[in-house]
Coordinates of C-alpha atoms in Angstrom, one line a residue:
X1 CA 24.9 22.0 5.6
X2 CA 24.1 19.5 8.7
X3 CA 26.8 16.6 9.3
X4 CA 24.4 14.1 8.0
X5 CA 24.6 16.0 4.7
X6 CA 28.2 16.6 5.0
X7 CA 28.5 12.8 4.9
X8 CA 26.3 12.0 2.1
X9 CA 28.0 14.9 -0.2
X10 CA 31.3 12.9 1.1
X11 CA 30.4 9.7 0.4
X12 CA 29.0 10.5 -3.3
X13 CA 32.5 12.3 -4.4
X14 CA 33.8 9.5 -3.4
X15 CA 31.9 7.3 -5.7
X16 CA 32.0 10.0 -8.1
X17 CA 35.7 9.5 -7.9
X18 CA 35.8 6.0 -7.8
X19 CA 33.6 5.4 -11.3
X20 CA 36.0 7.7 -12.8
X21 CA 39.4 6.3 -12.2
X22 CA 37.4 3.1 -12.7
X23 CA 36.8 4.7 -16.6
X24 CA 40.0 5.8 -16.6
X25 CA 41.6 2.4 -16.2
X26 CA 39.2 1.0 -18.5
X27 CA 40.4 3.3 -21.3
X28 CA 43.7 3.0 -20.9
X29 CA 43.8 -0.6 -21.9
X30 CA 42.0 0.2 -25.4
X31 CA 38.2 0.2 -24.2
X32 CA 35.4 3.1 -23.9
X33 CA 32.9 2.7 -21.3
X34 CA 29.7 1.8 -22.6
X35 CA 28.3 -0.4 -19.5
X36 CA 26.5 1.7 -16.9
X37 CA 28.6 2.2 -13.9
X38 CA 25.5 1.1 -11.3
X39 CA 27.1 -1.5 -8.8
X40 CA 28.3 -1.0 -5.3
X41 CA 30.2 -3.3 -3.3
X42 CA 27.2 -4.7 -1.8
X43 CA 25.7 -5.0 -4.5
X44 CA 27.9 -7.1 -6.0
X45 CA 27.9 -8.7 -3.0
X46 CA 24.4 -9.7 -3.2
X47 CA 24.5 -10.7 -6.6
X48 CA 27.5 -13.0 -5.8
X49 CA 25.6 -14.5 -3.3
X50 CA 22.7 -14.8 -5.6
X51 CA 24.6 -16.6 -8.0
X52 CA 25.8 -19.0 -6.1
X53 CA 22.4 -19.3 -4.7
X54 CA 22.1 -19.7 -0.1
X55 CA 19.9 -22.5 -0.9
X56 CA 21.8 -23.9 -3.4
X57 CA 22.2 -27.5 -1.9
X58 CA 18.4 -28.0 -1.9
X59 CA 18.3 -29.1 -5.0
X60 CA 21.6 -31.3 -5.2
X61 CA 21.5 -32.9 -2.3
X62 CA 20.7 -36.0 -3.0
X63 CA 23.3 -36.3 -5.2
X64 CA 25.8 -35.1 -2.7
X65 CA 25.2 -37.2 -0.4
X66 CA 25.2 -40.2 -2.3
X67 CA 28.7 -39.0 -3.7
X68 CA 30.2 -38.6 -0.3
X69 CA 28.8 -41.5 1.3
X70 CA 26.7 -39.5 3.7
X71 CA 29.0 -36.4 4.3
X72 CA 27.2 -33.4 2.5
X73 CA 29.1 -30.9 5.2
X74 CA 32.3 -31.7 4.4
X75 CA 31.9 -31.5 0.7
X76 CA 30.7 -28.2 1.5
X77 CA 33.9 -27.3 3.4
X78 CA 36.3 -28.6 1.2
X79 CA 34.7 -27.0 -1.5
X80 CA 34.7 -23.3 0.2
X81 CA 38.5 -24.3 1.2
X82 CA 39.5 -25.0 -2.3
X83 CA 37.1 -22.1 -3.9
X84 CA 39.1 -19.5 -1.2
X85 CA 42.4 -20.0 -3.2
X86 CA 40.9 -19.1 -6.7
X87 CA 38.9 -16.4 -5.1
X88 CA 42.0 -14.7 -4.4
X89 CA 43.4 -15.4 -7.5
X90 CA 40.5 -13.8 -9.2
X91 CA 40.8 -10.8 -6.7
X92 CA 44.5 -10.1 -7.3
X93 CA 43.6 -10.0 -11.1
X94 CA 40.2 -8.6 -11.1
X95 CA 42.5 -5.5 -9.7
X96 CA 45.5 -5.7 -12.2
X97 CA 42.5 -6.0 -15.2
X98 CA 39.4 -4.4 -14.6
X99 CA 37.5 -5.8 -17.6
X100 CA 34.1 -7.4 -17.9
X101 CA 35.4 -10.2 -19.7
X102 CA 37.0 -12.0 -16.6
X103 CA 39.4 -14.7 -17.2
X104 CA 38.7 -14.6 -20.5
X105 CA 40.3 -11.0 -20.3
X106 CA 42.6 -11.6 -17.3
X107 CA 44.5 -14.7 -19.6
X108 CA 44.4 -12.7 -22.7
X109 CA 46.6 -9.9 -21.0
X110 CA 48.5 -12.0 -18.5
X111 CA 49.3 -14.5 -20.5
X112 CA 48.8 -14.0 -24.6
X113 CA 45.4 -13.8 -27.0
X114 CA 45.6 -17.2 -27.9
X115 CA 45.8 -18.6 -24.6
X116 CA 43.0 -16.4 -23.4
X117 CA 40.9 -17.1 -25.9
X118 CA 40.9 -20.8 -25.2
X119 CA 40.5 -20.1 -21.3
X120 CA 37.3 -18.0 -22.9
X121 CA 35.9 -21.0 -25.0
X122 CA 36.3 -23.2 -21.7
X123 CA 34.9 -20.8 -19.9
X124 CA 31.8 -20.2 -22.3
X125 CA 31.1 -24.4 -21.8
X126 CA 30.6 -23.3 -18.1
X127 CA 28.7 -20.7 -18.8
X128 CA 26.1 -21.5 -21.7
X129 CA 25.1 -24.5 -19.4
X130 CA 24.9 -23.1 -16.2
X131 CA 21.2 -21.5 -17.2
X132 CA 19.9 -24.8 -18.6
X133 CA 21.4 -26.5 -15.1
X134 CA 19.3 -23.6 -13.7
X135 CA 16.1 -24.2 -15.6
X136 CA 15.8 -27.6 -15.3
X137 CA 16.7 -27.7 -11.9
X138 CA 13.5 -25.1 -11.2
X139 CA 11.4 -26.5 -13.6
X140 CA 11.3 -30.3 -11.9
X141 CA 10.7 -28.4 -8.1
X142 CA 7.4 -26.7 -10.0
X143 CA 6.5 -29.6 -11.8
X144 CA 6.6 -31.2 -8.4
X145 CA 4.5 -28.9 -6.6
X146 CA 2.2 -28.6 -9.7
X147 CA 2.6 -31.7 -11.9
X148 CA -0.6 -30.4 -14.2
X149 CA 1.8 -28.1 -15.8
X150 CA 4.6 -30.0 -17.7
X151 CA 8.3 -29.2 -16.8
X152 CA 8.8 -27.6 -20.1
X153 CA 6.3 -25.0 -19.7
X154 CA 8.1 -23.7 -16.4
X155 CA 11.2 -24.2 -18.5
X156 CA 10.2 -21.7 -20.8
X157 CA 8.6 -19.2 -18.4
X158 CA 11.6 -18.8 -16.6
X159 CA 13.4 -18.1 -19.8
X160 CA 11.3 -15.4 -20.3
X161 CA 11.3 -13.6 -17.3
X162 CA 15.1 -13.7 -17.0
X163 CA 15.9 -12.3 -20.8
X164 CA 13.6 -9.4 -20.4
X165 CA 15.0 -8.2 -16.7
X166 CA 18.7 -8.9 -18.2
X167 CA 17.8 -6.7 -21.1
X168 CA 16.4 -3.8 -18.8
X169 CA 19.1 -3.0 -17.4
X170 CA 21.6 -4.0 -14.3
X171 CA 19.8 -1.4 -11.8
X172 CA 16.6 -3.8 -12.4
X173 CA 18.7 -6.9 -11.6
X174 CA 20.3 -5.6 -8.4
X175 CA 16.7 -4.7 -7.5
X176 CA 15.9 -8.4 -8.2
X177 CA 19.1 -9.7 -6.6
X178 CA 18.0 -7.8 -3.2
X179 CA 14.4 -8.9 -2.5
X180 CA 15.7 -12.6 -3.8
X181 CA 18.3 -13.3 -1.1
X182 CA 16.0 -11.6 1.8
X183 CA 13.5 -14.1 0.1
X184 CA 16.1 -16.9 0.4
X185 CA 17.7 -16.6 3.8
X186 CA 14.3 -16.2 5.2
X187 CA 13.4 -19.9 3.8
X188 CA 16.7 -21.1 4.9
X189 CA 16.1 -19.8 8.4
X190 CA 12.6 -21.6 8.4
X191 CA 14.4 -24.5 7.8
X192 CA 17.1 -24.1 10.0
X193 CA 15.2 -23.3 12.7
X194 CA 12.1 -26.0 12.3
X195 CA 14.8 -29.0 11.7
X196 CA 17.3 -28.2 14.7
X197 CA 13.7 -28.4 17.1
X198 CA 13.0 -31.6 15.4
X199 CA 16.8 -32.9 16.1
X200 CA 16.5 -31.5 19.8
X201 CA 13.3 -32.8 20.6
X202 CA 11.6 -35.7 18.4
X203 CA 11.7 -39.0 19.5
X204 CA 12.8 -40.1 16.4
X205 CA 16.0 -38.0 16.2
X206 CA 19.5 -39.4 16.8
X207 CA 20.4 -36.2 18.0
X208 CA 23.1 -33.9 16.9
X209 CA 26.0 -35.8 15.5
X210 CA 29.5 -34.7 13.8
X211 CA 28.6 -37.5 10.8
X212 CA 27.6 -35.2 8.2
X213 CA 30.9 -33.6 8.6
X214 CA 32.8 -37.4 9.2
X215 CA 31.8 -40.7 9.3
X216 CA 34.3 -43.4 10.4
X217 CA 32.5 -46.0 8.2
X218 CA 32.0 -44.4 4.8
X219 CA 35.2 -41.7 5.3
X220 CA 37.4 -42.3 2.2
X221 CA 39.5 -38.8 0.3
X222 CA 38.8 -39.7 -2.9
X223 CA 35.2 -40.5 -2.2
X224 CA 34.9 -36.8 -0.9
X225 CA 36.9 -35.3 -3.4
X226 CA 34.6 -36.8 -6.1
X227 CA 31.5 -35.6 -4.4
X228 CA 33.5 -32.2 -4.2
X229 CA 33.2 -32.2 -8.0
X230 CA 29.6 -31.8 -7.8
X231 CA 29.8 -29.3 -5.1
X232 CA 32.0 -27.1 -6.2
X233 CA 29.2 -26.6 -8.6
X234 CA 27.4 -24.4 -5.6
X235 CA 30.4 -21.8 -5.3
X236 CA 30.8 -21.2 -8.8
X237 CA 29.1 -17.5 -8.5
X238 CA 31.4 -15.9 -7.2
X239 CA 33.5 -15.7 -10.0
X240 CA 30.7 -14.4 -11.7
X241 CA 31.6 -11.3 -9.6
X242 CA 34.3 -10.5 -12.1
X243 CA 32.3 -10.1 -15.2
X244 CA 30.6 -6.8 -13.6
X245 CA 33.8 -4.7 -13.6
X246 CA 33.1 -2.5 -16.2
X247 CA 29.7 -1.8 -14.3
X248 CA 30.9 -1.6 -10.8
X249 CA 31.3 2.0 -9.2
X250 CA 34.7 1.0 -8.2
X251 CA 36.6 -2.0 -10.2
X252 CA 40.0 -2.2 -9.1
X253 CA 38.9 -3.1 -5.6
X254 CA 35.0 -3.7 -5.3
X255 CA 34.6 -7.3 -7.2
X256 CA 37.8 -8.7 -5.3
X257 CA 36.1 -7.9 -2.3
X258 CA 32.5 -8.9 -2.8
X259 CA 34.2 -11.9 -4.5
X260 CA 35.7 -13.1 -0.8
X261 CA 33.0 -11.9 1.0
X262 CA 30.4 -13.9 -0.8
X263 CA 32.2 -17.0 -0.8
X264 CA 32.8 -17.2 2.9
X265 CA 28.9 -16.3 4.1
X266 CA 27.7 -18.5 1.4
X267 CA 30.1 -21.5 2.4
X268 CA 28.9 -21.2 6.4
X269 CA 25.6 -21.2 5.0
X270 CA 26.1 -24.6 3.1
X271 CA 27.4 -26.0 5.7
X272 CA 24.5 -25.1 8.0
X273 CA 21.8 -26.4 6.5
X274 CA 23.5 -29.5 5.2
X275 CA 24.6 -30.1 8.8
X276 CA 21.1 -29.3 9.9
X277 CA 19.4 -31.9 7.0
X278 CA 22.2 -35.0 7.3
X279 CA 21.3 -35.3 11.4
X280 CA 17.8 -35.1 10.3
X281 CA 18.1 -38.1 8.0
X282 CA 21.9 -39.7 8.9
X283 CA 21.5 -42.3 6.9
X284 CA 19.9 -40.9 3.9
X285 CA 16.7 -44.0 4.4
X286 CA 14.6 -40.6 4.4
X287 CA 15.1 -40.2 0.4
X288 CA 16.4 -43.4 -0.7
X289 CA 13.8 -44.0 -3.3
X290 CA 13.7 -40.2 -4.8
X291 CA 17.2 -38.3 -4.6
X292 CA 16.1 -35.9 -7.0
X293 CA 14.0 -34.7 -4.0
X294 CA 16.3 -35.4 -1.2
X295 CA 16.0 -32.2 0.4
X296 CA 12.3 -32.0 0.2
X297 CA 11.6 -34.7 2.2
X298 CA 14.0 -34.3 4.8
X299 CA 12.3 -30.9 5.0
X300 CA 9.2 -32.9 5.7
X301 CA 10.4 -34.9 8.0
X302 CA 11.1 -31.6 10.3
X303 CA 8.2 -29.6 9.1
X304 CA 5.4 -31.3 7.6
X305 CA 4.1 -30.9 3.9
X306 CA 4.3 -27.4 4.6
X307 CA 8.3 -27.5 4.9
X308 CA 8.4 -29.8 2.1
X309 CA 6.3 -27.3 -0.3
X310 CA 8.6 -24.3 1.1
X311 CA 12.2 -25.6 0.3
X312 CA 10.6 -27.3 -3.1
X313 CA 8.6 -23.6 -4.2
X314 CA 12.2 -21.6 -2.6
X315 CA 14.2 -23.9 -5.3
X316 CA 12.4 -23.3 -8.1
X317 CA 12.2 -19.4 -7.8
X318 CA 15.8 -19.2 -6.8
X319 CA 17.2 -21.3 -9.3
X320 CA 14.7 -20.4 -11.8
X321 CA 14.7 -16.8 -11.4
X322 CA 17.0 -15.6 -9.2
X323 CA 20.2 -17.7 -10.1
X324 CA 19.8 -18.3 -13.8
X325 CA 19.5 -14.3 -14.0
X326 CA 23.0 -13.9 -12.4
X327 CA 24.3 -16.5 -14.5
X328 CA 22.5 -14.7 -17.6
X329 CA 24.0 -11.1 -17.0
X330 CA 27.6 -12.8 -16.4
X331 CA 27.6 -15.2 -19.7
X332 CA 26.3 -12.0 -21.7
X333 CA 29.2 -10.0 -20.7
X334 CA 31.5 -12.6 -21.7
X335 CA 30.2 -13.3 -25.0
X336 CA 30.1 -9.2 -24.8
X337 CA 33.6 -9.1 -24.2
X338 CA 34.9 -11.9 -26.6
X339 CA 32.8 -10.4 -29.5
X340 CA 34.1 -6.5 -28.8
X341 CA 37.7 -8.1 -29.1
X342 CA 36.5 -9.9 -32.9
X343 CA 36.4 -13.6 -31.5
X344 CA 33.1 -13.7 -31.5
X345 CA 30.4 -11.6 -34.0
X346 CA 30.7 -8.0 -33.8
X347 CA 26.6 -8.0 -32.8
X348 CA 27.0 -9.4 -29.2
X349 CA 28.9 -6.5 -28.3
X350 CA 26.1 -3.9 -29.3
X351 CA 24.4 -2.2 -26.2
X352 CA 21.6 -0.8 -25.5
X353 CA 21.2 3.2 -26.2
X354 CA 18.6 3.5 -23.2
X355 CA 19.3 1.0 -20.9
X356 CA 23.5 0.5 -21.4
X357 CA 23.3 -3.4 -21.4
X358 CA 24.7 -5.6 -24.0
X359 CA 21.2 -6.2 -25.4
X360 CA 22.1 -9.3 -28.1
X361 CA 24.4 -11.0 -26.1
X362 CA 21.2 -11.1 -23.5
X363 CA 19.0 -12.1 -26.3
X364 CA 20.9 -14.4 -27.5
X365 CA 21.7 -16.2 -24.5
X366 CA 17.8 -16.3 -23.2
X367 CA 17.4 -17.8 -27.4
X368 CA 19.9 -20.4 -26.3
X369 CA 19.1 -21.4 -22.8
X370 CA 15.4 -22.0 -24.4
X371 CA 16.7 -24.4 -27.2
X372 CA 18.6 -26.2 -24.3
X373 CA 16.6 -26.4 -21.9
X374 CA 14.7 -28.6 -24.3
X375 CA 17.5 -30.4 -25.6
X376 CA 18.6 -31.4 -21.8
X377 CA 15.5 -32.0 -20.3
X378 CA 16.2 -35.4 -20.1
X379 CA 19.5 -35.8 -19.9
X380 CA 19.1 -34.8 -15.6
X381 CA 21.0 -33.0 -13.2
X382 CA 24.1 -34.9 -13.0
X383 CA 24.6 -34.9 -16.4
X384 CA 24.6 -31.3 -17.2
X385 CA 26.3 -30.1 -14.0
X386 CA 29.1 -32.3 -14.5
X387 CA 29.6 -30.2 -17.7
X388 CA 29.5 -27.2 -16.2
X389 CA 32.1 -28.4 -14.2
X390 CA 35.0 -29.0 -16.6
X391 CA 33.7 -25.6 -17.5
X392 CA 34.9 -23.9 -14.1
X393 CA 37.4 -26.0 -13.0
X394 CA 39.7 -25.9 -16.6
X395 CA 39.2 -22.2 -16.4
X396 CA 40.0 -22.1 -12.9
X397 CA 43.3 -23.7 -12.9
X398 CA 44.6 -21.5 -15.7
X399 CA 43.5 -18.7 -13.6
X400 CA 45.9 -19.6 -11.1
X401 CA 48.9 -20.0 -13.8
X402 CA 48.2 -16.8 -15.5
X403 CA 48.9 -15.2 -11.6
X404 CA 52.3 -17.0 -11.5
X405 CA 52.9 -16.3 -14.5
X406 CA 52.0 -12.6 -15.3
X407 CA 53.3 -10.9 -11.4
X408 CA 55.4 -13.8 -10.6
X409 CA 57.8 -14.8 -13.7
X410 CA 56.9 -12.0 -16.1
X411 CA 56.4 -9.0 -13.8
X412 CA 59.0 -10.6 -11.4
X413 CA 57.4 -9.1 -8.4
X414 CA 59.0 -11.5 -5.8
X415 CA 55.9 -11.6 -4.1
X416 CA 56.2 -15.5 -3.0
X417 CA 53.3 -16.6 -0.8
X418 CA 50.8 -14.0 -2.5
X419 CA 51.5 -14.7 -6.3
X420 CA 53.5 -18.0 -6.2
X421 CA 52.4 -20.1 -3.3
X422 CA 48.5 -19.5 -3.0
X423 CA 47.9 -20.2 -6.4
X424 CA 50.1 -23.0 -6.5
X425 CA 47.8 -24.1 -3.8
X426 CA 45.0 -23.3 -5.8
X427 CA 45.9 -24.9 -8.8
X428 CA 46.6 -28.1 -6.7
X429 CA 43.4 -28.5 -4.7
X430 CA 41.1 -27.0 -8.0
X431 CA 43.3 -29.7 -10.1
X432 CA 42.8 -32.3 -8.3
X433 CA 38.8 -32.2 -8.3
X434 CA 39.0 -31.6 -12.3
X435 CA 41.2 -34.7 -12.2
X436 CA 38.2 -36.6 -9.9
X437 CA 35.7 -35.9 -12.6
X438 CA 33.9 -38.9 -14.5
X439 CA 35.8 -39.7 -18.1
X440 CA 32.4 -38.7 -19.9
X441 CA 32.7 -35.0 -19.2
X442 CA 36.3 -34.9 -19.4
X443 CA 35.9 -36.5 -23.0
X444 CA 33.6 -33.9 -23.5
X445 CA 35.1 -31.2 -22.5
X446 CA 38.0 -31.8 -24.1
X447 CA 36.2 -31.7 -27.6
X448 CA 34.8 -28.6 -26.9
X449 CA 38.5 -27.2 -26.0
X450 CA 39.6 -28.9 -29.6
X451 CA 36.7 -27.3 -31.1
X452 CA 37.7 -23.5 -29.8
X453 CA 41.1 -24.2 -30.6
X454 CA 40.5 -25.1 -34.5
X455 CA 37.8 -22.4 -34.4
X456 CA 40.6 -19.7 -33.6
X457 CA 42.8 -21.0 -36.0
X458 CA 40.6 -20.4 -38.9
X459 CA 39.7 -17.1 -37.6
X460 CA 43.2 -16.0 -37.5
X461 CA 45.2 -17.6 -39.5
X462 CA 43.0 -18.7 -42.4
X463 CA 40.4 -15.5 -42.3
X464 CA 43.3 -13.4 -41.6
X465 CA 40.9 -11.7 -38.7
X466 CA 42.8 -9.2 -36.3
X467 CA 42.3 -9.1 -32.8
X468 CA 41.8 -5.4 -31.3
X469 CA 43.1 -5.8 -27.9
X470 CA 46.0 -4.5 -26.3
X471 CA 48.0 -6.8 -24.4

């Protein structure tokens, strides 16, 4: 046997190895293994970074910038700066409970059923909506570039698409998640490259300037920390990370690192390109009539129609396909997990014989997304993301109690800066962008809480219906 082979024989015990004390830990807290154990660190990686999508600001940038008062960058870096405390929240629990269900599952054990639960109702406002967000987002880029074929239509196609690669199975999605960000940072460099000429050399260019990061004149914390709310939107992926455990090769370690690593590449590249687009157009005069295509026409201004038709057709497919296909396989292991535990219907956890995936849950979520895409069609961008928003953020900050609670009070670990300090730093900087969010979706949001909370209550306390997790 040559080195090479030596290496490779290695390198597959090793995985070997890894799956099984992956199943291991898996059964000892009261689950079988049912998922197929398919992802590798980069893998997850990828999909992380898919999820959160490299391009993601094309098609919220408008709205960004407005909400900043023309400092897109620096929403982008506070937002990465406040995500890096809850990723490692996630990563210190995404270690102590491999499950699929993610804080749904991590609150449930850390803190009590009831608590996690709730955190898992939030959680599923987050998720159900992020698709739709998805959808409609892709759906208006094609209906640009082809405005013969209704919004709608596009809409439903990507629906489509999505539910039957989510249903296949999770080796077909990482094969989707890898041709999507080569597909992605390839457009992004296009753009990157094409608009820093244009600021180098066009006439028309005010040069390279720190104002997309800081501006004197419009500079204000709570205006930035508003606008955060919205971007905070683009980072939300990564958390989606921790809904694979039970189909990663290795779970105690491999989400918490692809967690961090995707959310620190994907940060730098926000920042890039909306560095790149705000000294293109300082003032925003480029897209003051149309925000909904912001991006697009600063793209044009660098590149011509051409540029404009390649960030618009690049948004579509990655928020349309690529993104909303993450966002799928995470929400379908949630509902997965929540059903397998009896708070949801016992058919969402069924999987698939051939292709180990939790068929119904996918089903049912591509069903969903199809009614409300529909329903929110109209309702725009802002509207829905803001949503998802309460979503994350009410789910994030008891993600950061459930680690001070569970290693540093319960557990009594003394372990100050990792398990008291960062997510009390966490909890801070994630709490006070919930707190920045507009009175509409906090009204919202708050209902749907209420609603979760008398829906529990009747499920176990009036239906008398166990719970059969072990906590």
């Amino acid at each position: 046997m040559t080195e090479e082979q030596k290496a490779v024989s290695s390198a597959n015990d090793a995985a070997q190895s890894q799956s099984a004390a992956s199943e291991a830990a898996l059964e000892a807290m009261g689950y079988k293994q049912e998922l197929k154990r398919a992802m590798s660190v980069p893998d997850m990686l990828v999909y992380g970074l898919i999820f959160m999508v490299p391009i993601a600001p094309f098609g919220i940038y408008g709205g960004v910038f407005g909400d900043s008062g023309g400092m897109p960058a620096l929403v982008y870096l506070v937002g990465m700066i406040a995500m890096v405390f809850t990723a490692f929240s996630y990563a210190t629990l995404s270690q102590a409970f491999p499950v699929s269900g993610s804080v749904y599952g991590y609150t449930s054990r850390g803190i009590n059923k009831p608590v996690g639960f709730v955190t898992g109702w939030t959680m599923l406002l987050d998720y159900l909506l992020v698709p739709t967000l998805l959808y409609v987002v892709a759906a208006q880029a094609m209906s640009g570039i082809v405005p013969e074929v209704p919004a709608l239509i596009w809409g439903i196609l990507f629906v489509a698409i999505n539910t039957f690669v989510n249903i296949r199975g999770i080796e077909l999605t990482v094969i989707v998640d890898r041709v999507a960000v080569v597909l992605e940072i390839l457009c992004l460099g296009v753009f990157v490259v094409m608009g820093a000429l244009w600021i180098a050399t066009d006439p028309l260019s005010n040069g390279f300037t720190i104002q997309p990061f800081y501006n004197p004149e419009t500079f204000n914390p709570g205006l930035v920390m508003s606008a955060v709310s919205l971007g905070v939107l683009s980072f939300l992926g990564f958390d989606g990370i921790a809904t694979l455990s039970e189909e990663a090769k290795d779970a105690k370690k491999g989400p918490s690192k692809a967690m961090v690593g995707s959310l620190l590449i994907v940060g730098f590249l926000f920042m890039l390109q909306t560095y790149i687009a705000g000294c293109i157009s300082p003032d925003g005069a480029v897209f003051a009539n149309d925000p909904d295509n912001a991006f697009y026409l600063v793209a044009e201004v660098a590149g011509g129609k051409f540029l404009y038709v390649l960030c618009a057709l690049a948004t579509a497919i990655a928020w349309g396909i690529f993104n909303s296909l993450a966002a799928q396989t995470a929400i379908s292991r949630i509902l997965f997990a929540m059903s397998r535990d009896g708070n949801l219907p016992k058919a969402l956890a069924k999987v698939h014989r051939k292709y180990q995936t939790p068929y119904v849950a996918a089903a049912f979520v591509g069903a969903l997304s199809l009614v409300l895409v529909i329903v929110f069609e109209q309702l725009g961008i802002d509207a829905i993301s803001r949503l998802v928003n309460f979503g994350a953020l009410t789910s994030f900050c008891v993600l950061h109690v459930t680690v001070v609670w569970h290693f540093f009070i319960k557990e009594r670990d003394g372990k100050v800066f990792t398990h008291l300090i960062l997510p009390l730093l966490g909890f801070i900087i994630v709490g006070y962008t919930w707190i920045s969010l507009d009175p509409a979706s906090k009204t919202m949001g708050i209902i749907w809480v209420v609603a979760g909370i008398a829906y529990y209550f009747v499920l176990h306390k009036v239906m008398k219906k166990n719970v059969d997790l072990e906590v």
